[in-house]
Every structure is written in structure tokens, then in C-alpha cells.
mmCIF file of C-alpha atoms and ligand atoms in Angstrom:
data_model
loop_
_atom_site.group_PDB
_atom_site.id
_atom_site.type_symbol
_atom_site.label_atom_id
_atom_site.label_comp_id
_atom_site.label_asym_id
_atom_site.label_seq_id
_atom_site.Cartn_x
_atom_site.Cartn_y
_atom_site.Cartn_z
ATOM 1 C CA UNK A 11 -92.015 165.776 206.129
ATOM 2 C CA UNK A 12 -93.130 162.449 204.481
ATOM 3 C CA UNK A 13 -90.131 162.643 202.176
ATOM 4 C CA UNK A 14 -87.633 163.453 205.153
ATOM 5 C CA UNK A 15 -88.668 160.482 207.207
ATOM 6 C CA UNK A 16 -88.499 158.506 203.790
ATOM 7 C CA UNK A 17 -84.926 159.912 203.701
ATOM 8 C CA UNK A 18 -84.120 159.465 207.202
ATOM 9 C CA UNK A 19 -85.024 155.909 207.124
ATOM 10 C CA UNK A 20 -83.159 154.939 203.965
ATOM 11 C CA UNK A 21 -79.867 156.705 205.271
ATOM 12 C CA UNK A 22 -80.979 154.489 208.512
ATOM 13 C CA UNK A 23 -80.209 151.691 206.567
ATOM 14 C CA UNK A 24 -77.491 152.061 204.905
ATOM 15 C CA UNK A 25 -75.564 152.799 208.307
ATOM 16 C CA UNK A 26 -77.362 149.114 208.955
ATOM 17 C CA UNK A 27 -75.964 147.769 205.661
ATOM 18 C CA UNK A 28 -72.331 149.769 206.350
ATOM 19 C CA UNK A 29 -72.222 148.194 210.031
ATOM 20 C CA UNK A 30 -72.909 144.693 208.946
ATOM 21 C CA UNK A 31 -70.329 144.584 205.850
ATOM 22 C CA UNK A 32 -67.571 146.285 208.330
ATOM 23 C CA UNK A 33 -68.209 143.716 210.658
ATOM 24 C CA UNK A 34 -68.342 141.144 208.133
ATOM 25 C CA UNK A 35 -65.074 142.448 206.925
ATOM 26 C CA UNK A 36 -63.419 142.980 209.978
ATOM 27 C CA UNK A 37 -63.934 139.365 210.919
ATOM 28 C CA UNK A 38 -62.145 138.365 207.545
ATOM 29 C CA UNK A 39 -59.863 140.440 208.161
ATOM 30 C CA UNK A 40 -59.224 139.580 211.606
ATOM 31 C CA UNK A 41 -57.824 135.828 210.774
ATOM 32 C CA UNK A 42 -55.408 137.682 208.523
ATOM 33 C CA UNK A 43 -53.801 140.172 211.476
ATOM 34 C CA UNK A 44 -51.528 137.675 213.123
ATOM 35 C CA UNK A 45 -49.928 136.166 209.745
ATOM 36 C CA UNK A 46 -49.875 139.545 208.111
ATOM 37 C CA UNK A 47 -48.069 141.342 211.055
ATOM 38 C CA UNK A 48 -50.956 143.779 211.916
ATOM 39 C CA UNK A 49 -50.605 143.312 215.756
ATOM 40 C CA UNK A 50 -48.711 145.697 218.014
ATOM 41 C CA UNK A 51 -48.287 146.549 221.648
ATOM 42 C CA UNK A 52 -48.259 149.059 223.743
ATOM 43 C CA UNK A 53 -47.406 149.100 227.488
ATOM 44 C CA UNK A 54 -48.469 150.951 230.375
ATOM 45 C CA UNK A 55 -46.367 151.813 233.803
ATOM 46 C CA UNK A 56 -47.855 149.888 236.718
ATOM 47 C CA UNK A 57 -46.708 151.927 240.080
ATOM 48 C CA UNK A 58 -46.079 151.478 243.151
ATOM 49 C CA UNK A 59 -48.549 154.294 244.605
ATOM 50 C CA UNK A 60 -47.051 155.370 248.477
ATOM 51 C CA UNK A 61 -43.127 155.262 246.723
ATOM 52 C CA UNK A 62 -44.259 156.345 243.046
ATOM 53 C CA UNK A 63 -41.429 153.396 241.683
ATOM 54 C CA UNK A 64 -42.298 151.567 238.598
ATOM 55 C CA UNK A 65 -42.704 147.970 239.464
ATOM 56 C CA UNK A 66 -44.618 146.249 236.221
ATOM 57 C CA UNK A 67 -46.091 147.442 232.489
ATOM 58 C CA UNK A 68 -49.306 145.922 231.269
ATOM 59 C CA UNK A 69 -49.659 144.891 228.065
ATOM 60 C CA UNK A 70 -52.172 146.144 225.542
ATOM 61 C CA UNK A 71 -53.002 144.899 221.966
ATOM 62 C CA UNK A 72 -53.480 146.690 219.161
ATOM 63 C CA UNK A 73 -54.467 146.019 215.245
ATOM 64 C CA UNK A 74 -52.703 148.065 212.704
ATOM 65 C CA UNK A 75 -55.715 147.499 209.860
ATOM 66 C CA UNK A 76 -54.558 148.411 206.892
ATOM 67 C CA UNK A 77 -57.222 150.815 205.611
ATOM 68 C CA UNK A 78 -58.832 151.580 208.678
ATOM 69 C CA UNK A 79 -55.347 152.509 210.877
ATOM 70 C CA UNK A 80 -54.836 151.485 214.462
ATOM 71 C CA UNK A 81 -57.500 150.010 216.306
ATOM 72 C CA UNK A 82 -57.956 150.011 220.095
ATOM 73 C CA UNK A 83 -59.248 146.466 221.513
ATOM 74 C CA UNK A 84 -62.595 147.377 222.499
ATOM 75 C CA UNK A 85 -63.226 147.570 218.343
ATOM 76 C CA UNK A 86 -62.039 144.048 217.456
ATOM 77 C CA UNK A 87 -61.485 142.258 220.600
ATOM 78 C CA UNK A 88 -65.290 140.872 220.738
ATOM 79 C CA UNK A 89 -65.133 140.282 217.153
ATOM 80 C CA UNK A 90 -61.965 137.942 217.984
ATOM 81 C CA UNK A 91 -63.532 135.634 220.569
ATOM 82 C CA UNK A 92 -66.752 135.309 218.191
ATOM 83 C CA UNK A 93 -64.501 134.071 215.479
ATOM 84 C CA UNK A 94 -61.710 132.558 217.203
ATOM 85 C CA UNK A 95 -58.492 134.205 216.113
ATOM 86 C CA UNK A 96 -58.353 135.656 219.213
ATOM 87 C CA UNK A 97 -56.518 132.596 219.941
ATOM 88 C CA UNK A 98 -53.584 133.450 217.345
ATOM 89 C CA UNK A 99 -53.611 137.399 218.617
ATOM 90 C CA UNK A 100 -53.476 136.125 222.011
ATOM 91 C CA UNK A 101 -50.913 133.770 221.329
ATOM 92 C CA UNK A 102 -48.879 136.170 219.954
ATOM 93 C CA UNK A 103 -49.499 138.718 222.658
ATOM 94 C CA UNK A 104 -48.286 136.499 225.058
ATOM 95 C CA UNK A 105 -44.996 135.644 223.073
ATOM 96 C CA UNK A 106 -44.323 139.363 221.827
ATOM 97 C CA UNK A 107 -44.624 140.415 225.252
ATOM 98 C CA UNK A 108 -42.491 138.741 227.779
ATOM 99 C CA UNK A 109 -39.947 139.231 224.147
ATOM 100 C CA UNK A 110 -40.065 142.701 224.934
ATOM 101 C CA UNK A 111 -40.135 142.335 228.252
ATOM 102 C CA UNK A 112 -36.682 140.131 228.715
ATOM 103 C CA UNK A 113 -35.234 142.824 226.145
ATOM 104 C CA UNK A 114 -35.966 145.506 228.850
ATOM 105 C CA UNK A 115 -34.714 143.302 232.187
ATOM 106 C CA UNK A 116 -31.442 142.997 231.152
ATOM 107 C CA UNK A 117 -31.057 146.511 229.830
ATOM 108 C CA UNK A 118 -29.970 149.259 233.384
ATOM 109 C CA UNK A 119 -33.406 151.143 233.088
ATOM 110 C CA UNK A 120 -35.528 148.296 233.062
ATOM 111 C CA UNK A 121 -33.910 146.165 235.715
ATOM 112 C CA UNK A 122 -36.518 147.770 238.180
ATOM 113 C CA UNK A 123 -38.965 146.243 236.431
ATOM 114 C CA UNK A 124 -40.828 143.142 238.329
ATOM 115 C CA UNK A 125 -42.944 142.102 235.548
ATOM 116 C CA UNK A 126 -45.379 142.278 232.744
ATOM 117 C CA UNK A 127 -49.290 141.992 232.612
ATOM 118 C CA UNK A 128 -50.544 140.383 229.895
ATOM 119 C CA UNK A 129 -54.584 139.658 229.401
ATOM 120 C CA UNK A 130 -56.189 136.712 228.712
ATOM 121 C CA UNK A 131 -59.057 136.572 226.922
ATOM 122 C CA UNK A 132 -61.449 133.765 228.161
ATOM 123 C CA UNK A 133 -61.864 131.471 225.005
ATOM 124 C CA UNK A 134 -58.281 131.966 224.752
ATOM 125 C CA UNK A 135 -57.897 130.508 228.549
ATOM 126 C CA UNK A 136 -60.169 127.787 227.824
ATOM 127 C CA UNK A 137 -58.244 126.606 224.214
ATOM 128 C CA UNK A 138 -57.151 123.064 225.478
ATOM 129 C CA UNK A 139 -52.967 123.337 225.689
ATOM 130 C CA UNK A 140 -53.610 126.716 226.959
ATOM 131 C CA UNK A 141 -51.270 126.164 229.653
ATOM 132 C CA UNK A 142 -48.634 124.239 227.430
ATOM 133 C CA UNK A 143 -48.196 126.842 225.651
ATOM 134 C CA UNK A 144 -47.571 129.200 228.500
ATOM 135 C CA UNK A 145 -44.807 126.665 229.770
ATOM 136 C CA UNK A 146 -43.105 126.638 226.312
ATOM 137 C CA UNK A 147 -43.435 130.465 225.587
ATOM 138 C CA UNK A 148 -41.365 131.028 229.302
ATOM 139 C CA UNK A 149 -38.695 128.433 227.920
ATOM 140 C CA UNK A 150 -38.302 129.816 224.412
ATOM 141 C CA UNK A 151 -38.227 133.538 225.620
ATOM 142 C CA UNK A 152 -36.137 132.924 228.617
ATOM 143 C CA UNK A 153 -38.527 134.802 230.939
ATOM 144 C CA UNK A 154 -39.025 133.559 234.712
ATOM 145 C CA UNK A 155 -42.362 132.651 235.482
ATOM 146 C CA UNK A 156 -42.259 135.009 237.877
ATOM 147 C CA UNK A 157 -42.235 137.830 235.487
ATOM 148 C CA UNK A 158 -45.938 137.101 234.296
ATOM 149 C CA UNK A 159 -49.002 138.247 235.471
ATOM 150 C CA UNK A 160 -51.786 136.693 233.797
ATOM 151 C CA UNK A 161 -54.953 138.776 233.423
ATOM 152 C CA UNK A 162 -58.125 136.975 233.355
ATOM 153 C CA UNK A 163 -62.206 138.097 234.101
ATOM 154 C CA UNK A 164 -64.265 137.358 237.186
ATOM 155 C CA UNK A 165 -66.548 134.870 234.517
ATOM 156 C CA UNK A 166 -63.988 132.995 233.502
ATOM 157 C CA UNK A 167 -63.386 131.946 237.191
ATOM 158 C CA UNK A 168 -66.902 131.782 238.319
ATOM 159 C CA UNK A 169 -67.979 129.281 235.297
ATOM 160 C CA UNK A 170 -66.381 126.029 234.323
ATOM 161 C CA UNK A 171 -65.419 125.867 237.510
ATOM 162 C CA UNK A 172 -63.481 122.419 237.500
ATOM 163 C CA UNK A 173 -60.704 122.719 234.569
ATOM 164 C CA UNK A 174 -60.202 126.515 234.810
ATOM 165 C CA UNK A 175 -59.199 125.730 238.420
ATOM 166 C CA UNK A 176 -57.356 123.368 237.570
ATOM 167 C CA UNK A 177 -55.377 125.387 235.161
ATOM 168 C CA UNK A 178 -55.351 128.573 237.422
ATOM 169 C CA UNK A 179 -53.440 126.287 239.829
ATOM 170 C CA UNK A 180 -50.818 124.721 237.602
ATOM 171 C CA UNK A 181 -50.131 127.758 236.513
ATOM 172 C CA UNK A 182 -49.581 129.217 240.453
ATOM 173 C CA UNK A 183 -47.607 126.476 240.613
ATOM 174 C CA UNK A 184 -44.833 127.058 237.731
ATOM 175 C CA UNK A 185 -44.516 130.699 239.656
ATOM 176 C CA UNK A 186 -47.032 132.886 237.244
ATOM 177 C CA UNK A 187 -49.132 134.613 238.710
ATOM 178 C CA UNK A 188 -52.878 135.703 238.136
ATOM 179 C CA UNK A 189 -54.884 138.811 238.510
ATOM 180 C CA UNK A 190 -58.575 139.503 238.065
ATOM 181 C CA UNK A 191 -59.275 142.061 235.818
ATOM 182 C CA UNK A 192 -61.976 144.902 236.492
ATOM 183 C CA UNK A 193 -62.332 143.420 239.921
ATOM 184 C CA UNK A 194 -65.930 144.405 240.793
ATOM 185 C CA UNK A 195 -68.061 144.434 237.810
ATOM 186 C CA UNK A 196 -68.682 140.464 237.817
ATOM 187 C CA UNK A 197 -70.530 138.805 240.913
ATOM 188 C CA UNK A 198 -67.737 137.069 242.758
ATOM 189 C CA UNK A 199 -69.377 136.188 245.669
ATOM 190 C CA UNK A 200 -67.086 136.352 248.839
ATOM 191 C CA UNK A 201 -67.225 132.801 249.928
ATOM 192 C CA UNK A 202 -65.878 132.135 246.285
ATOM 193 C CA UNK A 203 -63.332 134.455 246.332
ATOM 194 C CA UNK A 204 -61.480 133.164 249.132
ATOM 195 C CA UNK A 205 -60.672 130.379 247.401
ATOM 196 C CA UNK A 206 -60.071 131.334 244.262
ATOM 197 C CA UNK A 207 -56.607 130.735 242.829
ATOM 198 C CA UNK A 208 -55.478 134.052 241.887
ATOM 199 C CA UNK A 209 -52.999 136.433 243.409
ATOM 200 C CA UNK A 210 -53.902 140.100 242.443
ATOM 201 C CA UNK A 211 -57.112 141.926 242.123
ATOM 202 C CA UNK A 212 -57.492 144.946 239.479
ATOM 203 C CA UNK A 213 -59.632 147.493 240.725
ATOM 204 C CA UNK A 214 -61.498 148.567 237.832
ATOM 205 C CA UNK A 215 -61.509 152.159 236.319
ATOM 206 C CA UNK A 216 -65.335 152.740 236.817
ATOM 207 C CA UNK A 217 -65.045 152.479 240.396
ATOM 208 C CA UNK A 218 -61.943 155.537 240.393
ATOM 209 C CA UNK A 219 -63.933 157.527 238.265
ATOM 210 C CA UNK A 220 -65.782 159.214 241.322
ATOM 211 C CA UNK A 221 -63.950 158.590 244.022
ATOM 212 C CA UNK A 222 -63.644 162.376 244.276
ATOM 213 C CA UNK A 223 -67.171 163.464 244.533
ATOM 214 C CA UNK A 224 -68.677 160.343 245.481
ATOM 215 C CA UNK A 225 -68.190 159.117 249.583
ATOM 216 C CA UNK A 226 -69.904 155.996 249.077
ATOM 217 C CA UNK A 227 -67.317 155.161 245.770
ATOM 218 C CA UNK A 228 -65.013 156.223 247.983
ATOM 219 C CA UNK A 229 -65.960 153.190 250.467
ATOM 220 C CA UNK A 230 -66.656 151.340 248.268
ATOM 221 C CA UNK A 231 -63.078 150.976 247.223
ATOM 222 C CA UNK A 232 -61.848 151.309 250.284
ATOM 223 C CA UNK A 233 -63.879 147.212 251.090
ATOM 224 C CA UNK A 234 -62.195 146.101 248.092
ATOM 225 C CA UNK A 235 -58.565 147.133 249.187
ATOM 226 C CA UNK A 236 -59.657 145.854 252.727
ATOM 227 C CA UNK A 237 -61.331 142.520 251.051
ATOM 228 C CA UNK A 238 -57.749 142.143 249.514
ATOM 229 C CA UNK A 239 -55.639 142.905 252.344
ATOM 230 C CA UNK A 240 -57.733 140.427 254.202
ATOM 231 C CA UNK A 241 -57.643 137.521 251.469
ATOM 232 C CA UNK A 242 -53.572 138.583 251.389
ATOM 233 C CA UNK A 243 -54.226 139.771 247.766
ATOM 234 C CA UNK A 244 -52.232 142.138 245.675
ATOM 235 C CA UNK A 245 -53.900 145.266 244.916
ATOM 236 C CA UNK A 246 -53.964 147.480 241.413
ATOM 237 C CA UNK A 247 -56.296 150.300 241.189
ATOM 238 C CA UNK A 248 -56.781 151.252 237.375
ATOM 239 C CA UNK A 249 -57.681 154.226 235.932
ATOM 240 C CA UNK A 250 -55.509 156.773 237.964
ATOM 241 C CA UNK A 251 -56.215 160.180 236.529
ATOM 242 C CA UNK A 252 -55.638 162.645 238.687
ATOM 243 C CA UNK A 253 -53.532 163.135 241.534
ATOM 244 C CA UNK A 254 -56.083 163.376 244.195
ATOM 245 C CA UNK A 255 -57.023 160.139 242.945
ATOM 246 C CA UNK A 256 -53.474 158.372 243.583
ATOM 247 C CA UNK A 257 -53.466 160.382 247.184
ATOM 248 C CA UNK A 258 -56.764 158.742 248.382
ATOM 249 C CA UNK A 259 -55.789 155.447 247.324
ATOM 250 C CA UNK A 260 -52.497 155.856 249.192
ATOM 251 C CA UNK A 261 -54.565 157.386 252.259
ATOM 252 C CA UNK A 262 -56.469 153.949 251.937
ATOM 253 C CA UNK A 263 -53.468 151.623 251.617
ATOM 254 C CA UNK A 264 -54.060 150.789 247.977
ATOM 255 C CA UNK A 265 -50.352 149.477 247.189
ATOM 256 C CA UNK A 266 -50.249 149.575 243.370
ATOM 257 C CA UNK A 267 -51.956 151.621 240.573
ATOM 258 C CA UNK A 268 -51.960 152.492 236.806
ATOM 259 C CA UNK A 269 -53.556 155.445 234.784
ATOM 260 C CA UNK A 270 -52.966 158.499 232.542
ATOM 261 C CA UNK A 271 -51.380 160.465 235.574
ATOM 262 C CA UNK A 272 -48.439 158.171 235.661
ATOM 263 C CA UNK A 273 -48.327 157.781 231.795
ATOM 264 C CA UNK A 274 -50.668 156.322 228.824
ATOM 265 C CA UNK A 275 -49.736 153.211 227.222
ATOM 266 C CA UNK A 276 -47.174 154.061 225.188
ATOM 267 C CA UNK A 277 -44.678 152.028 222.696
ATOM 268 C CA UNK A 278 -41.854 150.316 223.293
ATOM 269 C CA UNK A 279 -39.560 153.035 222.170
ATOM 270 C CA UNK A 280 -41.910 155.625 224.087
ATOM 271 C CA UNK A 281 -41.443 153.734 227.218
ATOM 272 C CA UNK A 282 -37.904 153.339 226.724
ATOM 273 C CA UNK A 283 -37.568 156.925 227.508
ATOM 274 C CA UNK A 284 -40.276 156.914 229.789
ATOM 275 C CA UNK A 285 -38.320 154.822 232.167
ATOM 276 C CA UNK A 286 -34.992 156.834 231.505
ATOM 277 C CA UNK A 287 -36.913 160.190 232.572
ATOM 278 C CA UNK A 288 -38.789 158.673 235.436
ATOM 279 C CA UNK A 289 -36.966 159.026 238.632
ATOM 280 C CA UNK A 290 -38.316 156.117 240.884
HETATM 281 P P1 C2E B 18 -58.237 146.732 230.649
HETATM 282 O O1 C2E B 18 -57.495 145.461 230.782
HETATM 283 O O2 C2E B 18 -59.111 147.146 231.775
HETATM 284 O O3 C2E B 18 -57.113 147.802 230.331
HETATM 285 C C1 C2E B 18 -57.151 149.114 230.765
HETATM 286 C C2 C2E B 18 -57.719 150.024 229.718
HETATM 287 O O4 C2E B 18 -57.916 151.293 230.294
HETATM 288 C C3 C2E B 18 -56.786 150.232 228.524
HETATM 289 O O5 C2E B 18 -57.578 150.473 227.383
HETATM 290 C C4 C2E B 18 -56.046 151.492 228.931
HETATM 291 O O6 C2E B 18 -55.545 152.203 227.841
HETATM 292 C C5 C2E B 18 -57.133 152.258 229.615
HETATM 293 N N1 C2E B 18 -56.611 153.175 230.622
HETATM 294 C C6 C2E B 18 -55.563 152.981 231.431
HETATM 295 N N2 C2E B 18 -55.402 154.032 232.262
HETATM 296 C C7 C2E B 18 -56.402 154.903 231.966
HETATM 297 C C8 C2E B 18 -56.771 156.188 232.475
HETATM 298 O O7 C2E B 18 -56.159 156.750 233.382
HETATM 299 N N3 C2E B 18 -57.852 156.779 231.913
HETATM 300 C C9 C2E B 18 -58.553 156.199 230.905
HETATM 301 N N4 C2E B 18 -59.607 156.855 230.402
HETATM 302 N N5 C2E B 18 -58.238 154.989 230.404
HETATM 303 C C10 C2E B 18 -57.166 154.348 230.928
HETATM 304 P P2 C2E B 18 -57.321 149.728 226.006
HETATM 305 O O8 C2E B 18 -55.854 149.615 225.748
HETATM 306 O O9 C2E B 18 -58.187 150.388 225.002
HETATM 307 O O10 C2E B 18 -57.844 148.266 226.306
HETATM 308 C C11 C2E B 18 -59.217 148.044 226.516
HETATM 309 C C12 C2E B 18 -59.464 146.631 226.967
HETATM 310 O O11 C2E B 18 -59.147 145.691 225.930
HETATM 311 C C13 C2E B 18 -58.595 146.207 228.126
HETATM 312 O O12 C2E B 18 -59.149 146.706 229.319
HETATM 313 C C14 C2E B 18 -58.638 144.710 228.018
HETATM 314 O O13 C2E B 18 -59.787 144.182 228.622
HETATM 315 C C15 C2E B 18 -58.723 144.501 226.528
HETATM 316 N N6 C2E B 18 -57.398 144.120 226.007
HETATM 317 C C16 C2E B 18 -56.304 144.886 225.800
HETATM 318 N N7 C2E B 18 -55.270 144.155 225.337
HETATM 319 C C17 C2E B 18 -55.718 142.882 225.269
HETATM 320 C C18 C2E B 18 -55.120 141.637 224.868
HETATM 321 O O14 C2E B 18 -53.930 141.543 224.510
HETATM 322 N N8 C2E B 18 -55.913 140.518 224.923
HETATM 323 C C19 C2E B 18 -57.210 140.579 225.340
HETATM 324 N N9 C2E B 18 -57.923 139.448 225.371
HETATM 325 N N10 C2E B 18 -57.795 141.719 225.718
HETATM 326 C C20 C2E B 18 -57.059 142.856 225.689
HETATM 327 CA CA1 CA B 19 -56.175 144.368 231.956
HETATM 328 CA CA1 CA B 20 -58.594 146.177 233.921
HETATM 329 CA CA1 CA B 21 -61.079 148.104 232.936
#
């Protein structure tokens, strides 16, 4: 038994010792992604739940490592802010998006399409230029302002009050628009929310989850769609598994939802023929 625990503990460590070179690595390796052409997106149908039309994709970021294969954002994301080259993947998120996105809104199939979602990490929000760069990327790409939705946390808006405001509103005012992302799992307090400078709330997927078995997640959804209806905020419900899911968010009024139901996020190609197959 002695010599088992002995063993145990020593493998113990070496997972230790593994975790903390891979992260070392990854961080390395990280700064290297944008300039070596690791990044790639994938996009995912926004609906329109009562109609079922396509009305926007969201953005989502992933890192082609080369020894370790594609890697979702919850694996390097975190890593990114820490180090700071979240700024470049961000950067180039932002570009390689509304790219695509143009590309598709002058093509037939994609004409429907109102606009893209692209998220915004918060260190990448508060990079001074931030919105500069925004201005510049719409010029150079040719996309309206009108076709980006800028996805940013609850935090971000609740600290640094003054020059995230500030740049929330300039922003409103060259025609982007902004959503909070995973709506409910920060502590937005009400009085703040009605003046906060945003445009569309994202429902997160945790509240979805159980809407099913649960009446109080139910009702608890059904405030939030309320709240936003009330504040005359856009509504996206994430998460959108099943389709007793999308009918009780349409019983509720929820206007607009993504999830697996409607499609994964998918590549560019993928949704290409996505859109072709998809009647609405
Ligand atoms: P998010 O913004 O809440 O994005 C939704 C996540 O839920 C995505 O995971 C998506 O694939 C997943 N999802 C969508 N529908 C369903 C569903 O029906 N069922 C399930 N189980 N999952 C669903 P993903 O792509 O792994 O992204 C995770 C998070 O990483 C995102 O959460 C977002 O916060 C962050 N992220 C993604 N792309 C970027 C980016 O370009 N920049 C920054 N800063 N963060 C990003
Ligand atoms: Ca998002
Ligand atoms: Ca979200
Ligand atoms: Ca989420």
C-alpha cells in the first residue's frame, strides 16, 4: 500500500509537471498563432425562432496547433488574455470575419444574412485604439457597420465604467451594434442595465439547459426576455438543443436563438451549403 501511494503521488506529479510545461508551451506558442496562420473560424446560424429564417452567424475562433490539432477557445482563450496575444487573435478575428462575411452578402444565398457576431474579449476591448481599429477594419473590408455585432461580457461593462462607456457609445454611434454575452451569469444590476449602451442581450446556454424540467428556469427566462422587451433590447437565446426548447422560447416571445438544433458551428464551406439547403 505504502509503495502504491508512493506511486500514486509521483504519477501525481508528473501530471503537475506535464500541466505546467503545456501551459508554459502553449503560451509560447500562442504569440506564434496569428503570424504563423494557426487561427480559423467557424460560424454558427443565428435564427429567427417564430419564422425559423437565418438572420446572422456568430463567429467562433479556433487554433489549429500544430502538434496538438484544433483547439476549441475555452483551451487557449484564458491563456490569451494572460499573455496578451489575444489582442493579435482578436484582431484578426475581427478582420477575417466581416472578410468572410462581405464574401457571403453579395453571393444569392447569403443575401439574407443581416450580420455577423463577433466576440470581444475584454483586454482586447480595453487595448487603447480599440475602436480605431474597428473604424478602419469596416473601411478596408467594405462591411457596413451595421453588419457587426460586437460581443462583449457583463464585467467588462460593469467595471471601468467611464472609457468603456465611452467606447460602447462611439461605437453605437458609427451603426455597430453590441450584445452582452451569457446575459445572466454576471451581476448587472437592473438600474445599471437600463442604461447601459448595448443593443442585444445573449441569453446564456446554462439557463436553456433545463428549461424543460425546471418551471422556475423556465421563469426565469421568461424575466429576462420580458427585462429585454421592456429595456427595447434584442433577444438571443443560446444553446438551443432540442426542439421543445426553440417552442417554449417562441411560446415566450424570445425573437432570436442559436444552438445544435439549428446547426453547430460549422466552416465556411460547411455553411455555404448549410445556407443553400436551409429553406428560410
Ligand atoms: P459563447 O460566446 O457563449 O459561444 C457559444 C458556445 O457555445 C460556442 O462554443 C458554441 O460552439 C457552443 N454552442 C452553441 N450552441 C450550442 C448547443 O446547442 N449546445 C452546446 N453544447 N454548445 C453550443 P465554443 O465555440 O467552444 O466557444 C466557447 C467560448 O469561447 C465562447 O462562448 C466565447 O466566449 C469564446 N470565444 C469564441 N470565439 C472567440 C473569439 O473569437 N474571441 C474571444 N475573445 N472569445 C471567443
Ligand atoms: Ca458569444
Ligand atoms: Ca454566449
Ligand atoms: Ca455561453
Amino acid at each position: 500500500a505504502k509503495t502504491d501511494g508512493k506511486s500514486t503521488w509521483r504519477c501525481y506529479q508528473d501530471e503537475m509537471h506535464e500541466a505546467m510545461l503545456s501551459r508554459l508551451e502553449m503560451r509560447s506558442a500562442l504569440v506564434e498563432a496569428v503570424p504563423g496562420d494557426q487561427m480559423r473560424l467557424r460560424f454558427q446560424p443565428i435564427v429567427d425562432l417564430p419564422t425559423g429564417s437565418v438572420i446572422g452567424l456568430e463567429a467562433l475562433v479556433r487554433w489549429q496547433h500544430p502538434a496538438r490539432g484544433l483547439l476549441g477557445p475555452n483551451e487557449f482563450i484564458e491563456l490569451s488574455e494572460e499573455n496578451g496575444s489575444v489582442v493579435a487573435i482578436g484582431g484578426w478575428v475581427l478582420r477575417e470575419a466581416l472578410l468572410t462575411f462581405v464574401g457571403w452578402h453579395e453571393s444569392p444565398i447569403g443575401h439574407r444574412l443581416r450580420y455577423v457576431s463577433v466576440n470581444v474579449s475584454a483586454r482586447q476591448f480595453r487595448t487603447p485604439g480599440f475602436v480605431d481599429q474597428v473604424r478602419d477594419v469596416l473601411q478596408e473590408t467594405g462591411a457596413r457597420p451595421e453588419w457587426l455585432l460586437l460581443e462583449i461580457t457583463e464585467s467588462l461593462v460593469l467595471h471601468d465604467a467611464e472609457q468603456v462607456w465611452q467606447d460602447l457609445r462611439e461605437l453605437r454611434a458609427m451603426g455597430v451594434r453590441i450584445a452582452i454575452d451569457d446575459f445572466g451569469t454576471g451581476y448587472s444590476s437592473l438600474s445599471y442595465l437600463s442604461q447601459m449602451p448595448v443593443d442585444v442581450l445573449k441569453i446564456d446556454k446554462s439557463f436553456i439547459d433545463d428549461i424543460l424540467h425546471s418551471g422556475q428556469q423556465m421563469a426565469l427566462v421568461e424575466t429576462i426576455v420580458s427585462l429585454a422587451r421592456t429595456l427595447d433590447l434584442d433577444v438571443v437565446a443560446e444553446g438551443i438543443e432540442l426542439d421543445g426548447h426553440r417552442q417554449a422560447l417562441v411560446d415566450m416571445g424570445c425573437p432570436y436563438g442559436q444552438g445544435y438544433l439549428f446547426s453547430r458551428p460549422a466552416t465556411v464551406d460547411e455553411i455555404g451549403q448549410w445556407l443553400v439547403a436551409y429553406p428560410a
